[in-house]
Short mmCIF file of C-alpha atoms and ligand atoms in Angstrom, two decimals:
data_model
loop_
_atom_site.label_atom_id
_atom_site.label_comp_id
_atom_site.label_asym_id
_atom_site.label_seq_id
_atom_site.Cartn_x
_atom_site.Cartn_y
_atom_site.Cartn_z
CA UNK A 194 -4.04 -14.12 -17.49
CA UNK A 195 -1.39 -11.66 -16.40
CA UNK A 196 -2.07 -12.14 -12.63
CA UNK A 197 -2.84 -15.41 -10.84
CA UNK A 198 -3.20 -16.34 -7.29
CA UNK A 199 -1.98 -19.55 -5.81
CA UNK A 200 -3.52 -20.50 -2.51
CA UNK A 201 -1.28 -22.57 -0.29
CA UNK A 202 -3.15 -22.80 2.98
CA UNK A 203 -5.43 -21.12 5.43
CA UNK A 204 -4.51 -20.62 9.04
CA UNK A 205 -6.65 -22.94 11.31
CA UNK A 206 -6.38 -20.57 14.12
CA UNK A 207 -7.36 -17.28 12.30
CA UNK A 208 -8.46 -17.94 8.81
CA UNK A 209 -5.58 -15.90 7.35
CA UNK A 210 -4.34 -16.97 3.80
CA UNK A 211 -0.97 -18.06 2.87
CA UNK A 212 -0.25 -17.86 -1.01
CA UNK A 213 1.63 -16.73 -3.87
CA UNK A 214 0.91 -14.14 -6.53
CA UNK A 215 2.31 -14.70 -9.94
CA UNK A 216 3.14 -11.74 -12.23
CA UNK A 217 4.96 -11.31 -15.54
CA UNK A 218 7.81 -10.16 -13.42
CA UNK A 219 8.03 -12.97 -10.95
CA UNK A 220 6.24 -14.44 -7.93
CA UNK A 221 5.97 -13.07 -4.48
CA UNK A 222 4.64 -14.75 -1.33
CA UNK A 223 1.41 -13.45 0.40
CA UNK A 224 0.47 -11.89 2.62
CA UNK A 225 2.89 -9.27 1.35
CA UNK A 226 3.75 -5.71 2.04
CA UNK A 227 4.58 -3.44 -0.89
CA UNK A 228 7.04 -0.44 -0.35
CA UNK A 229 5.86 2.62 -2.09
CA UNK A 230 7.94 4.32 -4.71
CA UNK A 231 5.80 7.36 -5.58
CA UNK A 232 7.96 8.84 -8.27
CA UNK A 233 9.50 5.64 -9.48
CA UNK A 234 11.82 5.38 -6.68
CA UNK A 235 11.39 4.15 -3.00
CA UNK A 236 12.91 7.38 -1.54
CA UNK A 237 16.64 6.81 -0.72
CA UNK A 238 16.56 3.07 -1.56
CA UNK A 239 18.33 1.40 -4.58
CA UNK A 240 16.33 -1.41 -6.34
CA UNK A 241 19.10 -3.72 -5.28
CA UNK A 242 18.60 -2.87 -1.57
CA UNK A 243 14.89 -3.44 -1.84
CA UNK A 244 15.45 -6.82 -3.50
CA UNK A 245 17.97 -7.79 -0.87
CA UNK A 246 15.50 -7.19 1.84
CA UNK A 247 12.87 -9.30 0.19
CA UNK A 248 10.53 -6.86 -1.47
CA UNK A 249 8.69 -8.74 -4.32
CA UNK A 250 6.47 -6.00 -5.39
CA UNK A 251 6.62 -2.24 -5.15
CA UNK A 252 4.06 0.40 -5.85
CA UNK A 253 4.24 3.58 -7.92
CA UNK A 254 1.84 6.51 -8.36
CA UNK A 255 0.18 7.03 -11.65
CA UNK A 256 -0.88 10.65 -10.96
CA UNK A 257 2.75 11.66 -9.89
CA UNK A 258 4.41 9.99 -12.84
CA UNK A 259 1.83 11.50 -15.33
CA UNK A 260 2.82 14.91 -14.18
CA UNK A 261 6.61 14.19 -13.81
CA UNK A 262 8.24 13.12 -15.98
CA UNK A 263 5.28 12.25 -17.94
CA UNK A 264 4.00 8.69 -18.80
CA UNK A 265 4.88 9.16 -22.48
CA UNK A 266 8.57 9.48 -21.38
CA UNK A 267 8.44 6.28 -19.12
CA UNK A 268 6.77 4.48 -22.09
CA UNK A 269 9.61 5.62 -24.38
CA UNK A 270 12.08 4.27 -21.88
CA UNK A 271 10.58 0.85 -22.27
CA UNK A 272 8.15 1.02 -19.34
CA UNK A 273 8.56 1.52 -15.62
CA UNK A 274 10.59 -1.63 -14.91
CA UNK A 275 13.33 -0.59 -17.34
CA UNK A 276 13.12 3.13 -16.49
CA UNK A 277 13.76 2.53 -12.81
CA UNK A 278 15.76 -0.75 -13.07
CA UNK A 279 13.40 -2.77 -10.92
CA UNK A 280 13.28 -6.30 -11.96
CA UNK A 281 10.50 -7.43 -9.63
CA UNK A 282 6.73 -6.81 -9.91
CA UNK A 283 5.16 -3.30 -9.86
CA UNK A 284 1.66 -2.12 -9.13
CA UNK A 285 0.47 1.41 -10.18
CA UNK A 286 -2.58 3.07 -8.51
CA UNK A 287 -5.10 4.80 -10.83
CA UNK A 288 -4.32 8.38 -9.77
CA UNK A 289 -7.84 8.80 -8.36
CA UNK A 290 -6.72 8.92 -4.70
CA UNK A 291 -4.13 11.72 -5.40
CA UNK A 292 -6.80 13.63 -7.53
CA UNK A 293 -9.20 13.47 -4.62
CA UNK A 294 -6.79 14.15 -1.79
CA UNK A 295 -4.23 16.52 -3.35
CA UNK A 296 -6.04 18.84 -5.73
CA UNK A 297 -8.63 21.35 -4.81
CA UNK A 298 -10.97 22.86 -7.26
CA UNK A 299 -11.94 19.47 -8.44
CA UNK A 300 -15.25 18.72 -10.23
CA UNK A 301 -16.50 15.19 -10.27
CA UNK A 302 -18.61 14.37 -13.26
CA UNK A 303 -19.73 11.21 -14.90
CA UNK A 304 -17.18 11.52 -17.68
CA UNK A 305 -14.27 11.98 -15.09
CA UNK A 306 -12.67 14.52 -12.69
CA UNK A 307 -11.61 17.98 -13.75
CA UNK A 308 -8.97 19.36 -11.36
CA UNK A 309 -5.80 21.51 -11.08
CA UNK A 310 -2.23 20.23 -11.08
CA UNK A 311 -0.99 20.49 -7.56
CA UNK A 312 2.49 21.65 -8.78
CA UNK A 313 1.71 24.13 -11.62
CA UNK A 314 -1.90 24.88 -11.14
CA UNK A 315 -2.70 23.83 -14.73
CA UNK A 316 -6.22 22.49 -15.42
CA UNK A 317 -6.31 18.75 -15.92
CA UNK A 318 -8.77 16.08 -16.58
CA UNK A 319 -8.59 12.36 -15.49
CA UNK A 320 -11.12 9.84 -16.55
CA UNK A 321 -11.39 6.06 -16.51
CA UNK A 322 -9.99 5.84 -20.08
CA UNK A 323 -7.19 8.32 -19.36
CA UNK A 324 -6.12 6.55 -16.26
CA UNK A 325 -5.96 3.19 -18.18
CA UNK A 326 -4.06 4.86 -20.97
CA UNK A 327 -1.51 6.22 -18.60
CA UNK A 328 -1.23 2.99 -16.70
CA UNK A 329 -0.79 1.01 -20.03
CA UNK A 330 2.14 3.39 -20.91
CA UNK A 331 3.76 2.87 -17.44
CA UNK A 332 3.39 -0.90 -17.86
CA UNK A 333 3.15 -2.08 -14.30
CA UNK A 334 2.21 -5.80 -13.70
CA UNK A 335 -0.91 -4.75 -11.77
CA UNK A 336 -2.88 -1.65 -12.44
CA UNK A 337 -5.87 -0.28 -10.63
CA UNK A 338 -9.34 0.87 -11.83
CA UNK A 339 -10.05 4.56 -11.60
CA UNK A 340 -12.39 5.05 -8.54
CA UNK A 341 -13.49 7.80 -6.30
CA UNK A 342 -12.20 7.48 -2.73
CA UNK A 343 -14.53 9.62 -0.54
CA UNK A 344 -13.32 11.00 2.65
CA UNK A 345 -14.39 9.70 6.04
CA UNK A 346 -17.02 10.32 7.22
CA UNK A 347 -19.25 10.67 4.11
CA UNK A 348 -23.05 10.51 4.19
CA UNK A 349 -24.80 7.41 3.06
CA UNK A 350 -26.54 9.13 0.11
CA UNK A 351 -23.20 10.55 -1.12
CA UNK A 352 -21.45 7.21 -0.75
CA UNK A 353 -24.12 5.42 -2.61
CA UNK A 354 -23.93 7.69 -5.62
CA UNK A 355 -20.17 7.44 -5.44
CA UNK A 356 -20.12 3.64 -5.29
CA UNK A 357 -22.43 3.35 -8.25
CA UNK A 358 -20.40 5.77 -10.28
CA UNK A 359 -17.24 3.80 -9.30
CA UNK A 360 -18.92 0.65 -10.66
CA UNK A 361 -19.72 2.41 -14.03
CA UNK A 362 -16.10 3.75 -14.12
CA UNK A 363 -14.91 0.10 -13.44
CA UNK A 364 -16.74 -1.12 -16.62
CA UNK A 365 -15.14 1.74 -18.59
CA UNK A 366 -11.73 0.81 -17.27
CA UNK A 367 -12.16 -2.77 -18.44
CA UNK A 368 -13.14 -1.75 -21.88
CA UNK A 369 -10.22 0.77 -22.26
CA UNK A 370 -7.53 -1.51 -20.92
CA UNK A 371 -5.25 -2.31 -23.88
CA UNK A 372 -2.79 -4.80 -22.44
CA UNK A 373 -4.83 -7.45 -20.38
CA UNK A 374 -2.37 -10.11 -21.47
CA UNK A 375 0.60 -8.61 -19.62
CA UNK A 376 -1.07 -6.18 -17.08
CA UNK A 377 -3.69 -7.26 -14.61
CA UNK A 378 -6.43 -4.74 -13.79
CA UNK A 379 -7.85 -4.85 -10.20
CA UNK A 380 -11.27 -3.54 -9.28
CA UNK A 381 -11.65 -1.47 -6.00
CA UNK A 382 -14.39 -2.14 -3.64
CA UNK A 383 -15.64 1.13 -2.10
CA UNK A 384 -18.60 2.01 0.19
CA UNK A 385 -16.92 3.52 3.21
CA UNK A 386 -18.12 2.20 6.53
CA UNK A 387 -21.64 1.17 5.19
CA UNK A 388 -22.10 -2.53 4.93
CA UNK A 389 -24.84 -2.48 2.45
CA UNK A 390 -22.72 -0.33 0.06
CA UNK A 391 -19.73 -2.45 0.39
CA UNK A 392 -21.89 -5.43 -0.43
CA UNK A 393 -23.25 -3.58 -3.44
CA UNK A 394 -19.72 -2.53 -4.63
CA UNK A 395 -18.29 -5.98 -4.18
CA UNK A 396 -21.33 -7.49 -6.09
CA UNK A 397 -20.95 -4.99 -8.90
CA UNK A 398 -17.16 -5.51 -9.27
CA UNK A 399 -17.02 -9.17 -8.89
CA UNK A 400 -19.55 -9.55 -11.69
CA UNK A 401 -16.80 -7.95 -13.91
CA UNK A 402 -14.47 -10.66 -13.34
CA UNK A 403 -11.24 -8.79 -12.60
CA UNK A 404 -8.04 -10.73 -11.96
CA UNK A 405 -7.88 -9.28 -8.43
CA UNK A 406 -9.68 -6.93 -5.97
CA UNK A 407 -8.70 -4.16 -3.68
CA UNK A 408 -10.51 -2.85 -0.78
CA UNK A 409 -10.30 0.99 -0.89
CA UNK A 410 -11.41 3.86 1.19
CA UNK A 411 -10.03 2.57 4.43
CA UNK A 412 -7.23 4.04 6.52
CA UNK A 413 -8.69 7.53 5.68
CA UNK A 414 -9.22 8.60 9.31
CA UNK A 415 -11.76 6.05 10.56
CA UNK A 416 -11.22 4.26 13.79
CA UNK A 417 -9.41 0.77 13.70
CA UNK A 418 -12.58 -1.04 14.83
CA UNK A 419 -14.39 0.40 11.84
CA UNK A 420 -11.61 -0.81 9.51
CA UNK A 421 -11.79 -4.34 10.97
CA UNK A 422 -15.53 -4.44 10.79
CA UNK A 423 -15.52 -3.35 7.23
CA UNK A 424 -12.87 -6.04 6.44
CA UNK A 425 -14.83 -8.79 8.31
CA UNK A 426 -17.80 -8.02 6.18
CA UNK A 427 -16.26 -7.33 2.80
CA UNK A 428 -13.46 -9.99 2.36
CA UNK A 429 -15.92 -12.85 2.34
CA UNK A 430 -17.69 -11.30 -0.56
CA UNK A 431 -14.42 -11.52 -2.73
CA UNK A 432 -13.54 -14.55 -4.78
CA UNK A 433 -11.16 -16.90 -2.90
CA UNK A 434 -9.18 -17.73 -6.08
CA UNK A 435 -8.03 -14.14 -6.64
CA UNK A 436 -5.65 -11.90 -4.61
CA UNK A 437 -7.10 -9.27 -2.20
CA UNK A 438 -5.33 -5.98 -1.72
CA UNK A 439 -6.02 -3.61 1.28
CA UNK A 440 -4.97 -0.14 0.05
CA UNK A 441 -2.96 2.35 1.88
CA UNK A 442 -2.54 0.29 5.14
CA UNK A 443 0.95 -0.25 6.66
CA UNK A 444 1.03 0.12 10.43
CA UNK A 445 2.34 -3.11 12.00
CA UNK A 446 -0.90 -3.84 13.84
CA UNK A 447 -3.10 -3.19 10.78
CA UNK A 448 -0.84 -5.62 8.75
CA UNK A 449 -1.40 -8.40 11.21
CA UNK A 450 -5.01 -7.77 11.69
CA UNK A 451 -5.67 -7.33 7.97
CA UNK A 452 -3.99 -10.65 7.25
CA UNK A 453 -6.15 -12.23 9.87
CA UNK A 454 -9.24 -10.97 8.00
CA UNK A 455 -8.08 -12.59 4.72
CA UNK A 456 -6.02 -9.78 3.02
CA UNK A 457 -3.04 -10.81 0.85
CA UNK A 458 -1.44 -7.45 -0.10
CA UNK A 459 -0.76 -4.11 1.50
CA UNK A 460 1.05 -0.96 0.76
CA UNK A 461 1.68 2.25 2.65
CA UNK A 462 3.98 5.25 2.63
CA UNK A 463 4.11 5.05 6.48
CA UNK A 464 7.44 3.19 7.02
CA UNK A 465 9.33 5.41 4.49
CA UNK A 466 7.60 8.64 5.34
CA UNK A 467 8.21 8.41 9.18
CA UNK A 468 11.79 7.22 8.59
CA UNK A 469 12.57 10.54 6.99
CA UNK A 470 11.41 12.19 10.19
CA UNK A 471 13.71 9.88 12.30
CA UNK A 472 10.93 7.58 13.57
CA UNK A 473 11.46 3.75 13.53
CA UNK A 474 9.31 0.80 14.09
CA UNK A 475 11.08 -1.68 16.41
CA UNK A 476 10.13 -4.99 17.94
CA UNK A 477 9.64 -3.00 21.24
CA UNK A 478 7.50 -0.34 19.65
CA UNK A 479 7.93 3.02 18.04
CA UNK A 480 11.28 4.79 18.53
CA UNK A 481 11.98 8.34 17.81
CA UNK A 482 15.79 8.44 17.14
CA UNK A 483 15.95 12.20 17.22
CA UNK A 484 15.24 12.19 21.02
CA UNK A 485 17.89 13.62 23.20
CA UNK A 486 18.09 10.55 25.29
CA UNK A 487 19.80 8.68 22.41
CA UNK A 488 22.65 11.14 22.09
CA UNK A 489 25.05 8.77 23.75
CA UNK A 490 23.13 5.57 22.98
CA UNK A 491 25.72 3.45 21.06
CA UNK A 492 23.39 0.49 20.71
CA UNK A 493 21.33 -0.40 17.45
CA UNK A 494 17.83 0.96 16.84
CA UNK A 495 16.45 -2.60 17.48
CA UNK A 496 18.58 -5.23 19.29
CA UNK A 497 16.28 -7.87 17.78
CA UNK A 498 16.81 -6.67 14.23
CA UNK A 499 19.53 -8.12 11.87
CA UNK A 500 19.19 -5.42 9.04
CA UNK A 501 22.14 -3.65 7.67
CA UNK A 502 21.30 -0.60 9.68
CA UNK A 503 21.09 -2.45 12.97
CA UNK A 504 24.16 -4.59 12.31
CA UNK A 505 26.40 -1.65 11.64
CA UNK A 506 25.09 1.76 13.13
CA UNK A 507 24.24 3.20 16.48
CA UNK A 508 21.22 5.32 17.59
CA UNK A 509 23.64 8.06 18.49
CA UNK A 510 25.31 8.04 15.03
CA UNK A 511 21.76 7.87 13.29
CA UNK A 512 20.46 10.60 15.52
CA UNK A 513 23.33 12.79 14.62
CA UNK A 514 22.84 12.24 10.92
CA UNK A 515 19.11 12.78 11.03
CA UNK A 516 19.38 15.98 13.07
CA UNK A 517 22.01 17.23 10.58
CA UNK A 518 19.75 16.43 7.64
CA UNK A 519 22.25 14.11 6.28
CA UNK A 520 20.73 11.79 3.44
CA UNK A 521 22.62 8.85 4.83
CA UNK A 522 20.65 9.10 8.09
CA UNK A 523 17.41 8.80 6.17
CA UNK A 524 18.66 5.96 4.17
CA UNK A 525 19.47 4.02 7.27
CA UNK A 526 16.16 4.65 9.01
CA UNK A 527 14.31 3.92 5.76
CA UNK A 528 16.21 0.70 5.31
CA UNK A 529 15.39 -0.44 8.87
CA UNK A 530 11.65 0.46 8.70
CA UNK A 531 11.06 -1.42 5.39
CA UNK A 532 13.23 -4.43 6.61
CA UNK A 533 11.08 -4.46 9.78
CA UNK A 534 7.71 -4.64 7.88
CA UNK A 535 9.07 -7.13 5.32
CA UNK A 536 10.29 -9.33 8.18
CA UNK A 537 7.03 -8.97 10.04
CA UNK A 538 5.21 -10.30 6.88
CA UNK A 539 7.70 -13.31 6.72
CA UNK A 540 6.82 -14.07 10.41
CA UNK A 541 3.03 -13.70 9.62
CA UNK A 542 3.49 -16.29 6.69
CA UNK A 543 5.48 -18.55 8.95
CA UNK A 544 2.86 -18.31 11.64
CA UNK A 545 -0.05 -19.02 9.05
CA UNK A 546 2.01 -22.15 7.95
CA UNK A 547 2.10 -23.36 11.53
CA UNK A 548 -1.56 -22.34 12.30
CA UNK A 549 -0.61 -19.94 15.09
CA UNK A 550 -1.18 -16.47 13.69
CA UNK A 551 -3.48 -15.77 16.56
CA UNK A 552 -0.64 -16.62 19.09
CA UNK A 553 1.76 -14.61 17.11
CA UNK A 554 -0.57 -11.59 17.17
CA UNK A 555 -0.82 -11.77 20.93
CA UNK A 556 2.90 -11.97 21.43
CA UNK A 557 3.80 -9.30 18.81
CA UNK A 558 1.11 -6.91 20.10
CA UNK A 559 2.32 -7.38 23.66
CA UNK A 560 5.89 -6.71 22.81
CA UNK A 561 5.31 -3.76 20.41
CA UNK A 562 3.09 -2.20 23.03
CA UNK A 563 -0.27 -2.16 21.16
CA UNK A 564 -1.96 -3.55 24.17
CA UNK A 565 -1.22 -0.57 26.27
CA UNK A 566 -4.03 1.86 26.80
CA UNK A 567 -2.05 4.74 25.50
CA UNK A 568 -0.54 2.91 22.46
CA UNK A 569 0.10 5.04 19.46
CA UNK A 570 -1.32 3.57 16.21
CA UNK A 571 2.19 2.84 14.84
ZN1 LIG B 773 17.11 -2.85 11.77
#
């Protein structure tokens, strides 16, 4: 099997899992955060930088690579790893999320989804078979089944039809997958906020025996307590000997709370996207480096951070670069934010090892400011 999960221990205080995921391109420790490289690059970062800050697996987007430069070109280059010179593990999504969120004029049918290219307007069609073919061409270590990700909120009737279609699509994905020996295909549990549908989806998908499972359809605008409730009822339905991936979640509080609910893998564009807007995650909470009050602040973004950015550059300098739209400014904030989340996951793993993730959560939330009544969600 291309992907295997090795369980090391469960935190006695919280039930969080410490483990390792083995892939054809190495092993990474879990719970893990995966930086997102939409177009086969984590914007402004080199692969060497990502490796040096401890990223074991990165994510890339099937939909975007299919349109630009074209999955046949990536295949010709020898696959995504070679094309982008990344030696670690890669996960590609199925393209479904982008089709449902980026394109209008889409028509969902049993055979697949008809929609328009968000760049050229050209008519396109994506199906389970097509999504598998593209992902086989890209050659990531983990690929995702083609699913529908309905918006929040969605009516129960709609969600039930959607979950059932996603299960039928999952079977078609398994049959169409050409490289199970070196690419692990994960199933995606959907069902929105409805416990009965999450159960139905988990039952359908676990019966298909995927090497790993994702929980999709969260972080789509629902309140945090809904996400936590769904996780609490869904993760126990997934096999303990396989990795569990919570899609699209990357705010610091959700990473800790997701780990506590038994999640092993996370991805999100949040740290890199907000970095390009001059917003940083720090041990004392969110910091907007563009703010005028930092014009003469010659201290680092985070005095508790030992990343390249914080060891060498001041808030005043970074503020100046970001305001002047200098690429180097975005590189510095991106480096810091990714380092911050990867370090947070190291701290989470350490805390699981010592059976004190609950205590760590309390300390971290207090210092970050998540316990304040007016706390922002990142
Ligand atoms: Zn830093």
